[in-house]
Short mmCIF file of C-alpha atoms and ligand atoms in Angstrom, two decimals:
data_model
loop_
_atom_site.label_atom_id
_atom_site.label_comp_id
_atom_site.label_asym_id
_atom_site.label_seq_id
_atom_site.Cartn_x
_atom_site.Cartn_y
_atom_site.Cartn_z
CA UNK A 1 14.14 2.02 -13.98
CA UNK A 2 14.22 -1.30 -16.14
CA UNK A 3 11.04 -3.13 -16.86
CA UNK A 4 11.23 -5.60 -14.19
CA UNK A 5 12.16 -3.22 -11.30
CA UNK A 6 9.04 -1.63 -12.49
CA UNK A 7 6.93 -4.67 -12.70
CA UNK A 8 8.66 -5.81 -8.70
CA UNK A 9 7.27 -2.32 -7.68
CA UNK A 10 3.96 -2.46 -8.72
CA UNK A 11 3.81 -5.70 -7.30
CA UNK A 12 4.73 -4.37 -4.00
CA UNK A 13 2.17 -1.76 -4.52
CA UNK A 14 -0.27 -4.04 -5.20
CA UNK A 15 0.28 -5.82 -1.99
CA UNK A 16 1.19 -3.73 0.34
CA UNK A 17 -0.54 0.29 -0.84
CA UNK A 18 -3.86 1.16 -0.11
CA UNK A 19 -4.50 4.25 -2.47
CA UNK A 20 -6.85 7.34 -1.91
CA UNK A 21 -9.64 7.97 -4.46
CA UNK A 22 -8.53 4.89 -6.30
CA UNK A 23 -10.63 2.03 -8.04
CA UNK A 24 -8.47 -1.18 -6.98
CA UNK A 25 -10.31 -3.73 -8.43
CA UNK A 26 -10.29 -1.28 -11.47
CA UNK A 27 -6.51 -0.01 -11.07
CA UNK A 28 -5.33 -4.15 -10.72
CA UNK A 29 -7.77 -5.13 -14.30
CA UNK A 30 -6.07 -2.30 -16.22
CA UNK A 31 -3.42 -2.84 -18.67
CA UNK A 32 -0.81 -2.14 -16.59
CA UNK A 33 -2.22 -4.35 -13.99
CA UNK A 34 -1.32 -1.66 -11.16
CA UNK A 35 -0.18 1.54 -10.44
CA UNK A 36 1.57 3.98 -12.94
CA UNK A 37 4.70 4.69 -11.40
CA UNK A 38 6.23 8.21 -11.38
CA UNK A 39 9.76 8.92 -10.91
CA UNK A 40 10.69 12.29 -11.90
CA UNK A 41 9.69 15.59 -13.04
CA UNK A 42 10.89 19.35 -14.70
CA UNK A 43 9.12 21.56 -15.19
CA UNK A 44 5.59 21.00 -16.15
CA UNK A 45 6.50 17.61 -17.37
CA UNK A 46 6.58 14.15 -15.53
CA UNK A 47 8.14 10.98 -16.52
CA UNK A 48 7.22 7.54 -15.56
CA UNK A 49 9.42 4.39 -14.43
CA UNK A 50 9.31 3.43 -18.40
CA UNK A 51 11.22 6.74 -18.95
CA UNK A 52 7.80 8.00 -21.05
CA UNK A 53 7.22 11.88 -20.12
CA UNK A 54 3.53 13.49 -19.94
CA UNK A 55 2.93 17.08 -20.15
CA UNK A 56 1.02 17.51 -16.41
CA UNK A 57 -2.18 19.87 -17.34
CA UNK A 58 -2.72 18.92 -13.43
CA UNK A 59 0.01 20.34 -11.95
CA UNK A 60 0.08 17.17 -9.52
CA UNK A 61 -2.83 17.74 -7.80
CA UNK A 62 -3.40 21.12 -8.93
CA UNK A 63 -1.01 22.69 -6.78
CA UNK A 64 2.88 22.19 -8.26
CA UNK A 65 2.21 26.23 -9.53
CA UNK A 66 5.88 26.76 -10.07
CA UNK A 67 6.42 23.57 -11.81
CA UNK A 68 9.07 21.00 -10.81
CA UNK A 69 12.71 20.49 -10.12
CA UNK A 70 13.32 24.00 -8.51
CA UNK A 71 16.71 23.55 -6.61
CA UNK A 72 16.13 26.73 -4.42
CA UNK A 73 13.28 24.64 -2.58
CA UNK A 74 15.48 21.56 -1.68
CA UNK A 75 17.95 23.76 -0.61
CA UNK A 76 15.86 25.78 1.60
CA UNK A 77 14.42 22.25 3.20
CA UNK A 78 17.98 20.95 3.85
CA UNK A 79 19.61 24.32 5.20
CA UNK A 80 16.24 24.37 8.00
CA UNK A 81 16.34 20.79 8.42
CA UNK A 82 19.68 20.30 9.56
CA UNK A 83 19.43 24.19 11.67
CA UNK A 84 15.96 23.10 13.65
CA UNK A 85 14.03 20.36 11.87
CA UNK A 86 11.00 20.57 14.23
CA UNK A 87 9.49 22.10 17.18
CA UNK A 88 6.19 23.18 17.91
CA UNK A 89 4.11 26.40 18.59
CA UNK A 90 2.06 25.54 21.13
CA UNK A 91 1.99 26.56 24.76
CA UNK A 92 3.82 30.12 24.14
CA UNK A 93 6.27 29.27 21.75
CA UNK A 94 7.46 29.86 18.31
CA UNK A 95 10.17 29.34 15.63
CA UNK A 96 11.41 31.72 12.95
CA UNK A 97 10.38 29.87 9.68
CA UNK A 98 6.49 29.71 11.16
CA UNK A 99 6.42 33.57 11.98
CA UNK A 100 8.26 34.27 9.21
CA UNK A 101 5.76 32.47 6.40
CA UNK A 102 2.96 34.17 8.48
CA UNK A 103 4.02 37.64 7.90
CA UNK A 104 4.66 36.80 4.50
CA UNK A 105 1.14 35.23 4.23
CA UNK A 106 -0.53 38.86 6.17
CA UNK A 107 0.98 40.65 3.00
CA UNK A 108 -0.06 38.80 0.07
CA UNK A 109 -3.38 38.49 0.64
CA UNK A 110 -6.53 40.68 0.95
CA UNK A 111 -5.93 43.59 3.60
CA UNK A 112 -8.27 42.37 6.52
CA UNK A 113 -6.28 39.11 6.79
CA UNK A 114 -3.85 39.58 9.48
CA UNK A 115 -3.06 36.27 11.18
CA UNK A 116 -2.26 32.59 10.10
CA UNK A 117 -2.82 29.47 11.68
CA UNK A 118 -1.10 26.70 10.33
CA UNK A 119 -1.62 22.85 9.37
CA UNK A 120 -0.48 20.14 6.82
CA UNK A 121 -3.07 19.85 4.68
CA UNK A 122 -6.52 21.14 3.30
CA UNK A 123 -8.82 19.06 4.95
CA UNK A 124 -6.85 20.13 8.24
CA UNK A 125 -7.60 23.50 7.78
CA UNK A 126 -10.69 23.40 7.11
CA UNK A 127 -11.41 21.28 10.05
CA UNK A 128 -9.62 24.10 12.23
CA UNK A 129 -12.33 26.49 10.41
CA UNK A 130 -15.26 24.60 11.84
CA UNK A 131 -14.03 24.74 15.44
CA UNK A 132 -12.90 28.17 14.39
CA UNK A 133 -15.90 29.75 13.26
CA UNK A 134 -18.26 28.43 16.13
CA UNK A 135 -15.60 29.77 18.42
CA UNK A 136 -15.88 32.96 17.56
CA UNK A 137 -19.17 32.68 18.19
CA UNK A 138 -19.14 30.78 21.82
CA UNK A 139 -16.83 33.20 22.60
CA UNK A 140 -19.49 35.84 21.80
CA UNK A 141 -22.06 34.16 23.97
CA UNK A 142 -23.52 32.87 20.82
CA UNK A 143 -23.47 29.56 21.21
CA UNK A 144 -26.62 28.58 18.98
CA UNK A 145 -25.04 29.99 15.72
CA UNK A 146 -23.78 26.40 14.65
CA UNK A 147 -24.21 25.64 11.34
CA UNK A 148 -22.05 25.93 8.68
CA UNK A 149 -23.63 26.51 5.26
CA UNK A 150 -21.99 24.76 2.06
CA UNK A 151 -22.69 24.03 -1.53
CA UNK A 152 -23.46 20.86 -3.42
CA UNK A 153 -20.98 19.58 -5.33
CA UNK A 154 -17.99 21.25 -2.84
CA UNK A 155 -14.88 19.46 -2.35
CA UNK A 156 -13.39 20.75 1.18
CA UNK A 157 -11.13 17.82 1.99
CA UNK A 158 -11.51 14.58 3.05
CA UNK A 159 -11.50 14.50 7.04
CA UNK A 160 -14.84 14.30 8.70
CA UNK A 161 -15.30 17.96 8.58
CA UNK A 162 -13.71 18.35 5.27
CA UNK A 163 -16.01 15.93 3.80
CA UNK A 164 -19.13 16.96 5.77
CA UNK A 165 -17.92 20.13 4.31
CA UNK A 166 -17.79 19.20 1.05
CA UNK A 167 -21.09 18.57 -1.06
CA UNK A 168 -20.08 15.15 -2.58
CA UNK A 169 -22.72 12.67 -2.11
CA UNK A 170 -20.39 9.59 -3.00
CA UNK A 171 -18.51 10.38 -0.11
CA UNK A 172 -21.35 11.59 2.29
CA UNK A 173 -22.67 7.94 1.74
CA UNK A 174 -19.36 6.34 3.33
CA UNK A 175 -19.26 7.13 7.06
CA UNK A 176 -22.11 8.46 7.62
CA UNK A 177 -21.26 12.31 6.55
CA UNK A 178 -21.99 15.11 6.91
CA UNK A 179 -21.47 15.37 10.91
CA UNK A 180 -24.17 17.42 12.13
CA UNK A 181 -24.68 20.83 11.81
CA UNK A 182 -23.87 21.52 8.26
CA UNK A 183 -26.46 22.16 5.32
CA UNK A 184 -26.03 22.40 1.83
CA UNK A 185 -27.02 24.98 -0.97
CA UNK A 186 -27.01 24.58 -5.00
CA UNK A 187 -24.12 25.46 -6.81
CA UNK A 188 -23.72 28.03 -9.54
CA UNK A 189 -23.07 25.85 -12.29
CA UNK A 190 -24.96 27.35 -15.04
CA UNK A 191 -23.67 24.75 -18.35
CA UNK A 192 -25.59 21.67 -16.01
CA UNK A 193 -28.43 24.02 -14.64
CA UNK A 194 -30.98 21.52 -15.81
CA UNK A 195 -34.39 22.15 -17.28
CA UNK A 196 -35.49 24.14 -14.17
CA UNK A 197 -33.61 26.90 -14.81
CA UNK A 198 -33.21 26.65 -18.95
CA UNK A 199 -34.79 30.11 -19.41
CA UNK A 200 -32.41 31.92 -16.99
CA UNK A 201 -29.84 34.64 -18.33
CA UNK A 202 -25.82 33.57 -17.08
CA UNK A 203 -26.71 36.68 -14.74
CA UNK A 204 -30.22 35.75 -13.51
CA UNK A 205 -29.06 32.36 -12.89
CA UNK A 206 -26.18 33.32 -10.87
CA UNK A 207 -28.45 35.92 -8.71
CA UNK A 208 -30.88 32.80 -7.90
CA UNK A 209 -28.43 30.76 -6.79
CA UNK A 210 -27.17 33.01 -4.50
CA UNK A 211 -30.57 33.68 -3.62
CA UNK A 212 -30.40 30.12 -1.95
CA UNK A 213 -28.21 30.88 0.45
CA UNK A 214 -30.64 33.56 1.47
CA UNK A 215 -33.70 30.94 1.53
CA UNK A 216 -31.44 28.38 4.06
CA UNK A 217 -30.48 31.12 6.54
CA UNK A 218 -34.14 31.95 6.57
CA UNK A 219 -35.35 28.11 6.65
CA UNK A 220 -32.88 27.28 9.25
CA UNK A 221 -33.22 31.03 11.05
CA UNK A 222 -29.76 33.40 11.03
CA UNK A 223 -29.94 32.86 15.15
CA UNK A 224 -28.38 29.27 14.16
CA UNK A 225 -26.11 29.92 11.33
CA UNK A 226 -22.47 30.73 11.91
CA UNK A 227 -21.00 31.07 8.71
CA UNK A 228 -21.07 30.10 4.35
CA UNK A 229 -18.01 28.62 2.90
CA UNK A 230 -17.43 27.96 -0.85
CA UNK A 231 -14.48 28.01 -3.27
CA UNK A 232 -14.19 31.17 -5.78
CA UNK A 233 -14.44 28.30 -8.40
CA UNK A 234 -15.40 24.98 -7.43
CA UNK A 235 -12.43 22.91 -8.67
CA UNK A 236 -12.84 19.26 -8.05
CA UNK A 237 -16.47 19.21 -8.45
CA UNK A 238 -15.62 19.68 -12.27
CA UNK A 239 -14.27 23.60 -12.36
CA UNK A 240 -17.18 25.58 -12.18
CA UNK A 241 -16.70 29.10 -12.59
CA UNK A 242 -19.68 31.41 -10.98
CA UNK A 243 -21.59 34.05 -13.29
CA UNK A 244 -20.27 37.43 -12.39
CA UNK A 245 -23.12 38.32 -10.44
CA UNK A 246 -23.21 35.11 -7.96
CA UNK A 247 -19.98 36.37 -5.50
CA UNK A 248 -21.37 40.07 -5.25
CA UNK A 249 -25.47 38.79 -3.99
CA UNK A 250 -23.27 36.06 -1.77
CA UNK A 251 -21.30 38.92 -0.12
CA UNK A 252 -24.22 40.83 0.12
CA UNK A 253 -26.29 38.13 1.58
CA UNK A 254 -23.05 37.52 4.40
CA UNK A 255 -23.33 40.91 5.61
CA UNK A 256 -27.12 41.16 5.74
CA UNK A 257 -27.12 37.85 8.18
CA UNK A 258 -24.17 38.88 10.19
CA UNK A 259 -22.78 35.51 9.34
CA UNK A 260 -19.08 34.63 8.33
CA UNK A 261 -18.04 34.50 4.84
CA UNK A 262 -15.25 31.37 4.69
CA UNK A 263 -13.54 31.41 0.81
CA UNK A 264 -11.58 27.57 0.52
CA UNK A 265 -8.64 29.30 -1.61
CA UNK A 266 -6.79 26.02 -1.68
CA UNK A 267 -6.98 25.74 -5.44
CA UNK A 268 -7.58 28.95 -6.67
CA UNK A 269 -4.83 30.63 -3.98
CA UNK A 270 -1.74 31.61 -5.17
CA UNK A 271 -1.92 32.90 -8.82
CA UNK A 272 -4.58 30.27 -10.07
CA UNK A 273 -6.79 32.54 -11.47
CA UNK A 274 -4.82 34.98 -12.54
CA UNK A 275 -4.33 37.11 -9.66
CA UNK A 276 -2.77 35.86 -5.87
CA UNK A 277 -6.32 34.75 -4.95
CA UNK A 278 -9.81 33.69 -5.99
CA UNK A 279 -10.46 36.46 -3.85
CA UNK A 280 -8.71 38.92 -5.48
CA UNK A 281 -10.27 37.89 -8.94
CA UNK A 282 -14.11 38.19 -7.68
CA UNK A 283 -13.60 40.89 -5.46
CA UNK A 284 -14.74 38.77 -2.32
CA UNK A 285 -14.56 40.19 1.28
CA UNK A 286 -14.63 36.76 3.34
CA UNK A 287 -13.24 36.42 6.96
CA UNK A 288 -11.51 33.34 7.25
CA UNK A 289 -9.68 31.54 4.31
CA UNK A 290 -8.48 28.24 3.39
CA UNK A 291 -5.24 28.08 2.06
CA UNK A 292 -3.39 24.58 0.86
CA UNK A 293 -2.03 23.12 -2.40
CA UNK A 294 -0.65 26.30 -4.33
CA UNK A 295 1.21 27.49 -0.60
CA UNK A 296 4.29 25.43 -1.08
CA UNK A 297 3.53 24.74 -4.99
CA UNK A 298 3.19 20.83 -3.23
CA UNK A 299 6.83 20.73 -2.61
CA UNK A 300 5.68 20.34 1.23
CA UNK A 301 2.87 19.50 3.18
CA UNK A 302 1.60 22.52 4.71
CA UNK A 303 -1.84 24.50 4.79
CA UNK A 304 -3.05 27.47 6.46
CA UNK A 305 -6.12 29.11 7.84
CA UNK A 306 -6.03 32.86 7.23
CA UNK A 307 -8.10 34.89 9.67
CA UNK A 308 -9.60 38.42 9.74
CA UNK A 309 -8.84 41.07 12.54
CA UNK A 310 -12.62 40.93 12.86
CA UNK A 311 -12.01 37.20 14.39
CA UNK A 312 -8.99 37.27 15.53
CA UNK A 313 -9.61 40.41 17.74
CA UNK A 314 -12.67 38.24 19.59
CA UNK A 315 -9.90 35.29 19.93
CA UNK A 316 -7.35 38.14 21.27
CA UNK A 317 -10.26 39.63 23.70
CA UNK A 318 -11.29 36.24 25.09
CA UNK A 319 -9.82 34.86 28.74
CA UNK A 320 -9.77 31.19 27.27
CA UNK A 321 -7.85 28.86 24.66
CA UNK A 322 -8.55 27.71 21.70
CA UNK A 323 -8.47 24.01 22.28
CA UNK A 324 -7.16 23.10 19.36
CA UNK A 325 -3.99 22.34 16.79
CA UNK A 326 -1.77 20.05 15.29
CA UNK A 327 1.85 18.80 16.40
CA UNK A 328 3.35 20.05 13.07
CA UNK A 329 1.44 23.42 13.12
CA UNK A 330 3.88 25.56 11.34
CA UNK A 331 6.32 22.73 10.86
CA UNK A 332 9.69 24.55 10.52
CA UNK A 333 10.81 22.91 7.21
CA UNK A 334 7.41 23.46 5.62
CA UNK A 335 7.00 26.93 6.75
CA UNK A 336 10.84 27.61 5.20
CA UNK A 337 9.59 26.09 1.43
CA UNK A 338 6.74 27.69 1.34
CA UNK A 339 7.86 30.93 2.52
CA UNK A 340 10.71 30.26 -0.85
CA UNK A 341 8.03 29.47 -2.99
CA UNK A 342 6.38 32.83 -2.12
CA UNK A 343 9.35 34.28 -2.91
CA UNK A 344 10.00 32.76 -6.52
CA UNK A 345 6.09 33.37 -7.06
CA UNK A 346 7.07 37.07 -6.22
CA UNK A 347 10.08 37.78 -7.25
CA UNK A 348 9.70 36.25 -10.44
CA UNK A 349 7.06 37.95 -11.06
CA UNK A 350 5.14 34.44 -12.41
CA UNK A 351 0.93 35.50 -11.39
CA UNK A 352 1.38 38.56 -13.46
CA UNK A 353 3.72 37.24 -16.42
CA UNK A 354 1.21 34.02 -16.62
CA UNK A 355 -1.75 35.83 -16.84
CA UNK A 356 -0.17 38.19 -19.39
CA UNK A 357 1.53 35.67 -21.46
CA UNK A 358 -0.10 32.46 -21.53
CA UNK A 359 -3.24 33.64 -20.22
CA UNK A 360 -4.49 34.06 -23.76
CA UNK A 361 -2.73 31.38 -25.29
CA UNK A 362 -4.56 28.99 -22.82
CA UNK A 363 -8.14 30.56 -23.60
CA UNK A 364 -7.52 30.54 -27.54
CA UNK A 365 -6.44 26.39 -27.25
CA UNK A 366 -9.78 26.13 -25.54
CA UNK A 367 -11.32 27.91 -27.86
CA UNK A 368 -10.29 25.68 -30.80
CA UNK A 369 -10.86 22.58 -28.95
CA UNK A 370 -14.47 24.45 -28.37
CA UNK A 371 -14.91 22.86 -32.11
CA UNK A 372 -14.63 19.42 -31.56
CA UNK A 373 -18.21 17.71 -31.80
CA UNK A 374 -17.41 15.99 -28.32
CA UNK A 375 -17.29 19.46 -26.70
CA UNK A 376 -20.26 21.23 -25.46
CA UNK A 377 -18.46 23.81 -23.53
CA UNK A 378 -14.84 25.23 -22.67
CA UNK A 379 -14.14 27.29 -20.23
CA UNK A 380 -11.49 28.71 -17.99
CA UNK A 381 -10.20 31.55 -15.61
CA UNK A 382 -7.01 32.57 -15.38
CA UNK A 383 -4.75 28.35 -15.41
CA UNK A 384 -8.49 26.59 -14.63
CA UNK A 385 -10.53 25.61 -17.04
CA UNK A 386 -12.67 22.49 -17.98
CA UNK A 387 -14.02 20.70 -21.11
CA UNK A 388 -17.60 19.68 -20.84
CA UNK A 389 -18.28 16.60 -23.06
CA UNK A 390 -21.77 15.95 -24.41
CA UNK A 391 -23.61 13.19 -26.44
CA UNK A 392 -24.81 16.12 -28.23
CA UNK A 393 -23.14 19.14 -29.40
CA UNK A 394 -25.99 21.37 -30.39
CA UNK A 395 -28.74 20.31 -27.50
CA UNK A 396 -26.01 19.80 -24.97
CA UNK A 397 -27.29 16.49 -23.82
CA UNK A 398 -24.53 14.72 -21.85
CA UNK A 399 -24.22 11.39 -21.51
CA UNK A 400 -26.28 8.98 -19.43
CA UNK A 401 -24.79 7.21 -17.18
CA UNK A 402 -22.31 9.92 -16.77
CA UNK A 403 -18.63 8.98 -16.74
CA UNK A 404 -17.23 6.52 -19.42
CA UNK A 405 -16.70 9.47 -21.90
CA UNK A 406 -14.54 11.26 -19.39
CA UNK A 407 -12.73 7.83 -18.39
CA UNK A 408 -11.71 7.52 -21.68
CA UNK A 409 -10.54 10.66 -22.99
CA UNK A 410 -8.61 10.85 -19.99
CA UNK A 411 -6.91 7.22 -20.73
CA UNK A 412 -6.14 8.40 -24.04
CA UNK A 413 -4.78 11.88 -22.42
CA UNK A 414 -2.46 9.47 -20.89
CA UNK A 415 -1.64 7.71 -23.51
CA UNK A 416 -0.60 10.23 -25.46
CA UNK A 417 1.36 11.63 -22.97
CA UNK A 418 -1.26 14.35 -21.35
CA UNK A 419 -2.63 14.52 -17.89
CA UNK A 420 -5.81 16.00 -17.44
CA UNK A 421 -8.63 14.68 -14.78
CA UNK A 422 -11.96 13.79 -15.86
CA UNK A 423 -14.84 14.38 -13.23
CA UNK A 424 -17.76 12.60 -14.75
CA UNK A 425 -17.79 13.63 -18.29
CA UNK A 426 -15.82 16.88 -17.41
CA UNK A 427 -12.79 17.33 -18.43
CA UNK A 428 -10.54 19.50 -16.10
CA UNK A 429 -7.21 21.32 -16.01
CA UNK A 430 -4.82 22.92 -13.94
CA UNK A 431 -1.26 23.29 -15.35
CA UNK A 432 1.68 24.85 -13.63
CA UNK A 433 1.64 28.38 -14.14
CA UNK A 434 5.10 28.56 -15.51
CA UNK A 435 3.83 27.01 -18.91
CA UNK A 436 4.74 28.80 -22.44
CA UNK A 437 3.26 29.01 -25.61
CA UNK A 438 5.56 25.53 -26.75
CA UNK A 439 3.52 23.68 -23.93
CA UNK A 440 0.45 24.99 -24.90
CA UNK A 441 0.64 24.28 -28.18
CA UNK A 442 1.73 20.39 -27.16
CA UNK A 443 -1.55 20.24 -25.40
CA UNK A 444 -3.74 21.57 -27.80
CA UNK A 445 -2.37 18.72 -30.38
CA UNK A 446 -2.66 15.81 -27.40
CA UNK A 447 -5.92 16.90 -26.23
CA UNK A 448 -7.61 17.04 -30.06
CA UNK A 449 -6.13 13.76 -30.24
CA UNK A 450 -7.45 12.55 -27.13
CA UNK A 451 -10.82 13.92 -27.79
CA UNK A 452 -10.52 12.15 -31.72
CA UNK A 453 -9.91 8.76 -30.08
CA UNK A 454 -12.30 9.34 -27.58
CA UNK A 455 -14.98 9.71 -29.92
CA UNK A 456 -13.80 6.87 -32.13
CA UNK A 457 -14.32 4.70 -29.17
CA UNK A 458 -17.76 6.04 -28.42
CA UNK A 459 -18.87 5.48 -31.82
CA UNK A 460 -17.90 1.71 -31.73
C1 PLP B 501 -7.71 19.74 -2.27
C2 PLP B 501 -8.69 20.60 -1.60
C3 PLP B 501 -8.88 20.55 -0.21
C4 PLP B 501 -8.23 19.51 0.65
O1 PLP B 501 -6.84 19.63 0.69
P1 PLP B 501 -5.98 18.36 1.13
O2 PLP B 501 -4.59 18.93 1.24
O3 PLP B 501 -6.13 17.33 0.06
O4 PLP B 501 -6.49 17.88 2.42
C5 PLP B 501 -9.74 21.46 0.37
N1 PLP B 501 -10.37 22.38 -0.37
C6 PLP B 501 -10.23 22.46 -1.70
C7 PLP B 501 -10.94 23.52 -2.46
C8 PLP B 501 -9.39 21.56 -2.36
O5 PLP B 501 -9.29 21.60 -3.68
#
């Protein structure tokens, strides 16, 4: 695209696009004056509308886990779209892409999910799981077990649900969130565990904050609580990766209070961690899941809510409807990508050869960019990991007010032709999973450089 067909665009953009989780009095001051416009992609590489590529440590929005540009996907959409672009599956019906993804879905993940219920995005799904989970319970004569327990810091989507959902207290504040009916617990997050907890072991600290889950069903009595939902590893709220004793107490906990164990897999589902699910990695035994993102690698808005026999037998049992879906629930052309992208995930063999291959290549880059003075801690599991910057390398302290550190290195990412996402002053990433050790080397040289000129900047 020339110059001034890009300059025409972003003037359009300006006038006429409202854009999520965007800054527009910040996004029009910039340098650009707008939007950065992307046009293409391969691989895990982007390139913008001035023809400069970036190496995407984001994977879009953490979910392109294939990486870009593969043809069989396109031709999968086309061959469905012209055969039976849409119809629904409600009222008795059904078409073959929407039964055939759900079968596919029963035998990739954990054992006890047996049935899928399908939607377009995250937030969707875990809206469905709201209704879901206090349906199962109605249905049981159990009206009063209502509330939905969640964690501080959570991102479950951005519906009303989603958001009540989620722990985020920027976003609680607009609309008047959360909806009532959901309470929230502390997060494992043991690198920002503040003085209260300084003393605590990795281990200790993850057993207490489970131990919070125990102390709200108790506060708000088990006869009201229908279920806990969390992410293996928080992703949005700045990847935070549980000690290894948090997900075992959790489970425990679950089973003790009868109440339903909901794992949001929407980031680390489909080979994230290392293995097909978050689930999978932490040995979790939940009984509904949240699947999004990673499903069609992005290539098509679709999401899914996986549910246990141990639900979906009181559904089966139960003389009524659930009152509830979505006019492109199991949208035929969806349901055919993602069902491909299953397949290329499969076939090719990509969870395994990632975390076999690159796996260690990724943890040794973070381990050298560990060194830099701006770094207080790196971390990752399986293709997640974050950088935590501090003001301080040896006392951690992190910067007060929060945020400008983590602006900046992630401008200079971007300059240097890098995306990674800075939440606060947490740096966080999320590449495609089909990345080599040539990628990972071009990120280890952009990010030092990013963190260099970051703290050139800071110093000024
Ligand atoms: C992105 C995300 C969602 C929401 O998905 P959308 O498709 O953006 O609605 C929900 N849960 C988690 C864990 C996510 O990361």
């Amino acid at each position: 695209m020339t110059s001034q067909a890009t300059s025409k665009l972003r003037d359009l953009d300006r006038r006429h696009h409202l854009h999520p989780f965007t800054n527009h009095r910040r996004m029009f001051a910039g340098p650009a004056g707008g939007a950065r416009i992307i046009e293409s992609a391969d691989g895990a590489h982007i390139t913008d509308s001035d023809g400069k590529h970036y190496l995407d440590f984001m994977a879009g929005l953490w979910c392109v886990n294939i990486g870009y540009g593969r043809a069989e996907l396109a031709e999968v959409a086309r061959a469905q779209t012209l055969q039976l672009p849409y119809y629904n599956s409600f009222f008795q019906t059904a078409q073959v892409p929407a039964v055939q993804l759900a079968e596919a879905l029963a035998e990739v993940t954990p054992p006890q999910y047996t049935r899928a219920f399908f939607g377009c995005t995250g937030s969707d799904a875990n809206d469905t799981i709201v209704r879901l989970a206090r349906y199962f319970w109605q249905a049981q004569g159990r009206p009063q077990r209502e509330v939905i327990i969640s964690r501080r810091n959570a991102y479950h989507g951005s519906t009303m649900a989603g958001a009540s959902l989620g722990g985020m207290e920027k976003m609680h504040e607009q609309g008047g969130l959360p909806i009532p009916g959901i309470a929230h617990i502390e997060q494992p997050y043991y690198f920002g565990r503040g003085d209260k907890y300084a003393d605590l072991s990795e281990d200790d600290f993850g057993v207490a904050m489970a131990q919070t889950l125990a102390d709200k069903i108790e506060e708000l009595g088990a006869e009201h609580v229908a279920a806990f939902i969390a992410e293996p590893i928080q992703g949005a709220g700045g990847v935070i990766i549980p000690p290894p004793t948090y997900w075992p107490a959790i489970q425990r906990i679950c089973k003790q209070y009868d109440i339903l164990l909901i794992v949001d897999e929407v980031i680390c589902g489909f080979g994230r961690t290392g293995q097909w699910f978050g689930s999978d990695t932490f040995g979790i035994d939940g009984d509904l899941m949240t699947l999004a993102k990673g499903l069609s690698s992005g290539y098509q808005p679709v999401s899914a809510v996986m549910v246990s026999e141990r639900v979906a037998s009181v559904l089966d049992s139960h003389d009524d409807e659930f009152s509830h879906g979505y006019t492109y629930s199991g949208h035929p052309v969806a349901c055919a990508v993602a069902r491909e992208n299953l397949r290329i995930l499969r076939d090719e063999n990509i969870i395994d050869n990632a975390r076999e291959q690159a796996g260690g290549d990724l943890r040794d880059a973070l381990q050298q960019l560990a060194s830099h003075p701006l770094v207080g801690e790196a971390r990752c599991c399986g293709f997640i990991g974050a950088l935590e910057l501090v003001a301080d390398k040896t006392s951690g302290r992190r910067f007060a007010p929060p945020g400008a550190a983590g602006r900046l290195c992630r401008d200079a990412c971007f300059d240097n032709g890098l995306v990674m996402r800075a939440v606060g002053d947490t740096m966080v990433l999320s590449p495609p999973l089909i990345i080599r050790r040539p990628a990972i080397d071009e990120f280890t040289t952009k990010a030092q450089a990013a963190l260099d000129h970051t703290q050139r900047e800071l110093a000024r």
